[in-house]
Amino acid sequence: MSSLLDLIGDQLTGSATQQISQQLGLDETQTKTAIAAALPTLLEAVGRQAATPDGAQGLHQALAKDHDGSLLDNVAGFFQGGGGGRAGLGEGILGHILGSKRQRVEQGVGQMAGVDAATSGKLLSMLAPIVMGALGKQQRQQGFGVDQLTDFIGKQRQSVATGDPQSAGIFQKLLDQDGDGDFDVSDMMRLGSSFIGRMFKK
């Protein structure tokens, strides 16, 4: 598991997870499984956005301007307040990093967690500012320039791929294809059950 996802996962426990469960109407296991599927997918999407010079520059500027990582200091409060004044922030982030692939990603994450696409879409919108906040915190603390940020994100993506190639392959597949393509539901469910153990370590 990548250190960035570990950092985020450490914040999404206890009351934070309970807040997500309540807002989505899910039980704890479904919520954790959905989170474990959504976070690496979001990281992969951000990494692809930063794969071009213009994309990397835009991401660096967005993190510096809007994502200082302070929301990580009280994640439960962020969720409890519906995201505070940033309720629409997640929607904007998803539109930018997922684009036409959003419906497919929502479907895939939903299948991993056994929830519908609308519910997984709401979760992705809730988590997107957390991912950006974690990246922004690293950028601020480490003093990353554009190239250093791109390298850091690349290493995080590689860590996921090295730690669990099968999982990484499915996350990548969600972003490689457009449309409503079918998934092997049994594989997706096994992936969700497998990945949850690494994201939420006892």
mmCIF file of C-alpha atoms in Angstrom:
data_model
loop_
_atom_site.group_PDB
_atom_site.id
_atom_site.type_symbol
_atom_site.label_atom_id
_atom_site.label_comp_id
_atom_site.label_asym_id
_atom_site.label_seq_id
_atom_site.Cartn_x
_atom_site.Cartn_y
_atom_site.Cartn_z
ATOM 1 C CA MET A 1 0.000 0.000 0.000
ATOM 2 C CA SER A 2 1.347 3.432 -0.854
ATOM 3 C CA SER A 3 2.325 5.780 1.952
ATOM 4 C CA LEU A 4 -0.115 8.399 0.670
ATOM 5 C CA LEU A 5 -3.037 5.983 0.802
ATOM 6 C CA ASP A 6 -1.889 4.850 4.236
ATOM 7 C CA LEU A 7 -1.989 8.474 5.365
ATOM 8 C CA ILE A 8 -5.524 8.865 4.066
ATOM 9 C CA GLY A 9 -6.636 5.483 5.371
ATOM 10 C CA ASP A 10 -5.425 6.409 8.847
ATOM 11 C CA GLN A 11 -7.815 9.366 8.790
ATOM 12 C CA LEU A 12 -10.805 7.386 7.521
ATOM 13 C CA THR A 13 -11.450 5.354 10.646
ATOM 14 C CA GLY A 14 -13.795 5.609 13.609
ATOM 15 C CA SER A 15 -16.092 8.607 13.477
ATOM 16 C CA ALA A 16 -15.065 9.546 9.926
ATOM 17 C CA THR A 17 -16.143 6.165 8.587
ATOM 18 C CA GLN A 18 -19.333 6.349 10.640
ATOM 19 C CA GLN A 19 -20.164 9.718 9.121
ATOM 20 C CA ILE A 20 -19.699 8.340 5.611
ATOM 21 C CA SER A 21 -21.798 5.274 6.425
ATOM 22 C CA GLN A 22 -24.636 7.402 7.764
ATOM 23 C CA GLN A 23 -24.650 9.770 4.812
ATOM 24 C CA LEU A 24 -24.593 6.947 2.276
ATOM 25 C CA GLY A 25 -26.925 4.609 4.174
ATOM 26 C CA LEU A 26 -24.389 1.767 4.146
ATOM 27 C CA ASP A 27 -23.111 -0.609 6.777
ATOM 28 C CA GLU A 28 -19.517 -0.375 7.946
ATOM 29 C CA THR A 29 -18.212 -3.218 5.790
ATOM 30 C CA GLN A 30 -19.747 -1.813 2.612
ATOM 31 C CA THR A 31 -18.366 1.615 3.421
ATOM 32 C CA LYS A 32 -14.835 0.375 4.041
ATOM 33 C CA THR A 33 -14.894 -1.765 0.910
ATOM 34 C CA ALA A 34 -16.082 1.161 -1.181
ATOM 35 C CA ILE A 35 -13.432 3.458 0.289
ATOM 36 C CA ALA A 36 -10.732 0.864 -0.363
ATOM 37 C CA ALA A 37 -11.795 0.704 -4.010
ATOM 38 C CA ALA A 38 -12.335 4.422 -4.495
ATOM 39 C CA LEU A 39 -9.090 5.839 -3.115
ATOM 40 C CA PRO A 40 -6.609 4.037 -5.417
ATOM 41 C CA THR A 41 -8.867 4.772 -8.386
ATOM 42 C CA LEU A 42 -8.847 8.472 -7.534
ATOM 43 C CA LEU A 43 -5.070 8.414 -7.117
ATOM 44 C CA GLU A 44 -4.689 6.751 -10.514
ATOM 45 C CA ALA A 45 -6.950 9.372 -12.086
ATOM 46 C CA VAL A 46 -4.993 12.255 -10.552
ATOM 47 C CA GLY A 47 -1.765 10.644 -11.725
ATOM 48 C CA ARG A 48 -3.020 10.460 -15.270
ATOM 49 C CA GLN A 49 -4.104 14.077 -15.103
ATOM 50 C CA ALA A 50 -0.552 14.999 -14.092
ATOM 51 C CA ALA A 51 1.043 12.917 -16.856
ATOM 52 C CA THR A 52 1.265 15.885 -19.240
ATOM 53 C CA PRO A 53 3.233 19.079 -18.567
ATOM 54 C CA ASP A 54 0.105 21.231 -18.670
ATOM 55 C CA GLY A 55 -1.784 18.818 -16.441
ATOM 56 C CA ALA A 56 1.044 18.667 -13.919
ATOM 57 C CA GLN A 57 1.335 22.443 -13.815
ATOM 58 C CA GLY A 58 -2.408 22.797 -13.352
ATOM 59 C CA LEU A 59 -2.443 20.246 -10.538
ATOM 60 C CA HIS A 60 0.468 21.929 -8.776
ATOM 61 C CA GLN A 61 -1.298 25.283 -8.915
ATOM 62 C CA ALA A 62 -4.619 23.822 -7.762
ATOM 63 C CA LEU A 63 -2.993 22.138 -4.769
ATOM 64 C CA ALA A 64 -1.163 25.319 -3.795
ATOM 65 C CA LYS A 65 -4.295 27.445 -4.100
ATOM 66 C CA ASP A 66 -7.125 25.276 -2.813
ATOM 67 C CA HIS A 67 -5.787 22.166 -1.054
ATOM 68 C CA ASP A 68 -3.435 22.838 1.848
ATOM 69 C CA GLY A 69 -4.357 19.611 3.629
ATOM 70 C CA SER A 70 -5.989 21.316 6.611
ATOM 71 C CA LEU A 71 -9.191 19.304 6.201
ATOM 72 C CA LEU A 72 -7.186 16.217 7.184
ATOM 73 C CA ASP A 73 -6.974 17.673 10.683
ATOM 74 C CA ASN A 74 -10.690 16.992 11.182
ATOM 75 C CA VAL A 75 -11.957 14.609 8.528
ATOM 76 C CA ALA A 76 -14.988 13.570 10.562
ATOM 77 C CA GLY A 77 -15.980 17.208 10.937
ATOM 78 C CA PHE A 78 -15.545 17.751 7.210
ATOM 79 C CA PHE A 79 -17.955 14.916 6.463
ATOM 80 C CA GLN A 80 -20.336 15.807 9.287
ATOM 81 C CA GLY A 81 -20.731 19.288 7.888
ATOM 82 C CA GLY A 82 -21.382 17.956 4.421
ATOM 83 C CA GLY A 83 -17.974 19.209 3.412
ATOM 84 C CA GLY A 84 -18.538 22.637 4.934
ATOM 85 C CA GLY A 85 -18.310 25.393 2.349
ATOM 86 C CA ARG A 86 -16.632 22.969 -0.019
ATOM 87 C CA ALA A 87 -19.663 20.767 -0.649
ATOM 88 C CA GLY A 88 -19.348 21.231 -4.407
ATOM 89 C CA LEU A 89 -15.589 20.824 -4.473
ATOM 90 C CA GLY A 90 -15.657 17.063 -4.902
ATOM 91 C CA GLU A 91 -17.971 17.307 -7.898
ATOM 92 C CA GLY A 92 -15.612 19.752 -9.569
ATOM 93 C CA ILE A 93 -12.595 17.556 -8.906
ATOM 94 C CA LEU A 94 -14.306 14.466 -10.307
ATOM 95 C CA GLY A 95 -15.382 16.299 -13.422
ATOM 96 C CA HIS A 96 -11.799 17.376 -13.990
ATOM 97 C CA ILE A 97 -9.960 14.115 -13.309
ATOM 98 C CA LEU A 98 -12.520 11.574 -14.553
ATOM 99 C CA GLY A 99 -14.319 13.376 -17.355
ATOM 100 C CA SER A 100 -16.217 10.981 -19.610
ATOM 101 C CA LYS A 101 -15.012 7.995 -17.571
ATOM 102 C CA ARG A 102 -16.900 9.020 -14.454
ATOM 103 C CA GLN A 103 -19.926 6.783 -15.071
ATOM 104 C CA ARG A 104 -17.722 3.758 -15.661
ATOM 105 C CA VAL A 105 -15.666 4.425 -12.535
ATOM 106 C CA GLU A 106 -18.797 4.835 -10.432
ATOM 107 C CA GLN A 107 -20.115 1.537 -11.778
ATOM 108 C CA GLY A 108 -16.879 -0.324 -11.073
ATOM 109 C CA VAL A 109 -16.389 1.037 -7.572
ATOM 110 C CA GLY A 110 -20.031 0.279 -6.848
ATOM 111 C CA GLN A 111 -19.650 -3.322 -7.961
ATOM 112 C CA MET A 112 -16.626 -3.797 -5.727
ATOM 113 C CA ALA A 113 -18.626 -2.586 -2.729
ATOM 114 C CA GLY A 114 -21.974 -4.070 -3.689
ATOM 115 C CA VAL A 115 -23.675 -0.672 -3.953
ATOM 116 C CA ASP A 116 -25.289 1.199 -6.818
ATOM 117 C CA ALA A 117 -23.450 3.658 -9.032
ATOM 118 C CA ALA A 118 -25.226 6.677 -7.544
ATOM 119 C CA THR A 119 -24.001 5.773 -4.062
ATOM 120 C CA SER A 120 -20.440 5.136 -5.211
ATOM 121 C CA GLY A 121 -20.547 8.439 -7.095
ATOM 122 C CA LYS A 122 -21.472 10.276 -3.920
ATOM 123 C CA LEU A 123 -18.629 8.545 -2.084
ATOM 124 C CA LEU A 124 -16.123 9.466 -4.793
ATOM 125 C CA SER A 125 -17.267 13.069 -4.501
ATOM 126 C CA MET A 126 -16.751 12.950 -0.733
ATOM 127 C CA LEU A 127 -13.287 11.411 -1.005
ATOM 128 C CA ALA A 128 -11.891 13.487 -3.871
ATOM 129 C CA PRO A 129 -11.148 16.530 -1.647
ATOM 130 C CA ILE A 130 -9.439 14.209 0.848
ATOM 131 C CA VAL A 131 -7.103 12.852 -1.838
ATOM 132 C CA MET A 132 -6.344 16.352 -3.070
ATOM 133 C CA GLY A 133 -5.842 17.543 0.495
ATOM 134 C CA ALA A 134 -3.351 14.762 1.191
ATOM 135 C CA LEU A 135 -1.432 15.613 -1.971
ATOM 136 C CA GLY A 136 -1.520 19.295 -1.101
ATOM 137 C CA LYS A 137 -0.211 18.587 2.375
ATOM 138 C CA GLN A 138 2.708 16.618 0.960
ATOM 139 C CA GLN A 139 3.433 19.343 -1.583
ATOM 140 C CA ARG A 140 3.447 22.011 1.119
ATOM 141 C CA GLN A 141 5.464 20.047 3.672
ATOM 142 C CA GLN A 142 8.032 18.751 1.192
ATOM 143 C CA GLY A 143 8.251 21.918 -0.880
ATOM 144 C CA PHE A 144 7.505 20.072 -4.102
ATOM 145 C CA GLY A 145 7.900 21.815 -7.420
ATOM 146 C CA VAL A 146 5.981 20.568 -10.445
ATOM 147 C CA ASP A 147 8.511 17.883 -11.389
ATOM 148 C CA GLN A 148 8.871 16.682 -7.810
ATOM 149 C CA LEU A 149 5.099 16.453 -7.416
ATOM 150 C CA THR A 150 4.792 14.435 -10.614
ATOM 151 C CA ASP A 151 7.549 12.094 -9.463
ATOM 152 C CA PHE A 152 5.916 11.668 -6.057
ATOM 153 C CA ILE A 153 2.539 10.771 -7.552
ATOM 154 C CA GLY A 154 4.220 8.355 -9.942
ATOM 155 C CA LYS A 155 5.869 6.570 -7.036
ATOM 156 C CA GLN A 156 2.550 6.320 -5.198
ATOM 157 C CA ARG A 157 0.891 4.752 -8.242
ATOM 158 C CA GLN A 158 3.798 2.358 -8.653
ATOM 159 C CA SER A 159 3.540 1.355 -5.011
ATOM 160 C CA VAL A 160 -0.076 0.303 -5.537
ATOM 161 C CA ALA A 161 0.851 -1.593 -8.701
ATOM 162 C CA THR A 162 3.764 -3.382 -7.043
ATOM 163 C CA GLY A 163 1.864 -4.250 -3.883
ATOM 164 C CA ASP A 164 -1.145 -5.693 -5.676
ATOM 165 C CA PRO A 165 -0.838 -5.985 -9.478
ATOM 166 C CA GLN A 166 -4.325 -7.484 -9.878
ATOM 167 C CA SER A 167 -5.964 -4.613 -8.022
ATOM 168 C CA ALA A 168 -3.934 -2.014 -9.884
ATOM 169 C CA GLY A 169 -4.898 -3.608 -13.178
ATOM 170 C CA ILE A 170 -8.598 -3.214 -12.442
ATOM 171 C CA PHE A 171 -8.195 0.376 -11.251
ATOM 172 C CA GLN A 172 -6.370 1.138 -14.500
ATOM 173 C CA LYS A 173 -8.992 -0.652 -16.575
ATOM 174 C CA LEU A 174 -11.701 1.547 -15.118
ATOM 175 C CA LEU A 175 -9.859 4.570 -16.490
ATOM 176 C CA ASP A 176 -8.677 3.056 -19.766
ATOM 177 C CA GLN A 177 -12.083 2.569 -21.350
ATOM 178 C CA ASP A 178 -15.096 4.745 -21.943
ATOM 179 C CA GLY A 179 -18.723 3.681 -21.872
ATOM 180 C CA ASP A 180 -20.692 1.264 -19.755
ATOM 181 C CA GLY A 181 -18.591 -1.834 -20.336
ATOM 182 C CA ASP A 182 -19.371 -4.963 -18.375
ATOM 183 C CA PHE A 183 -17.296 -6.135 -15.439
ATOM 184 C CA ASP A 184 -16.814 -9.571 -13.959
ATOM 185 C CA VAL A 185 -18.790 -8.975 -10.788
ATOM 186 C CA SER A 186 -17.216 -11.892 -8.912
ATOM 187 C CA ASP A 187 -13.729 -10.562 -9.644
ATOM 188 C CA MET A 188 -14.742 -7.080 -8.554
ATOM 189 C CA MET A 189 -16.215 -8.359 -5.295
ATOM 190 C CA ARG A 190 -13.093 -10.430 -4.566
ATOM 191 C CA LEU A 191 -10.972 -7.387 -5.236
ATOM 192 C CA GLY A 192 -13.010 -5.289 -2.833
ATOM 193 C CA SER A 193 -12.723 -7.901 -0.094
ATOM 194 C CA SER A 194 -8.989 -8.304 -0.693
ATOM 195 C CA PHE A 195 -8.107 -4.636 -0.816
ATOM 196 C CA ILE A 196 -10.051 -3.708 2.298
ATOM 197 C CA GLY A 197 -7.651 -5.710 4.467
ATOM 198 C CA ARG A 198 -4.726 -3.604 3.347
ATOM 199 C CA MET A 199 -6.499 -0.254 3.524
ATOM 200 C CA PHE A 200 -8.004 -0.780 6.993
ATOM 201 C CA LYS A 201 -5.359 -2.695 8.891
ATOM 202 C CA LYS A 202 -6.329 -3.897 12.321
#
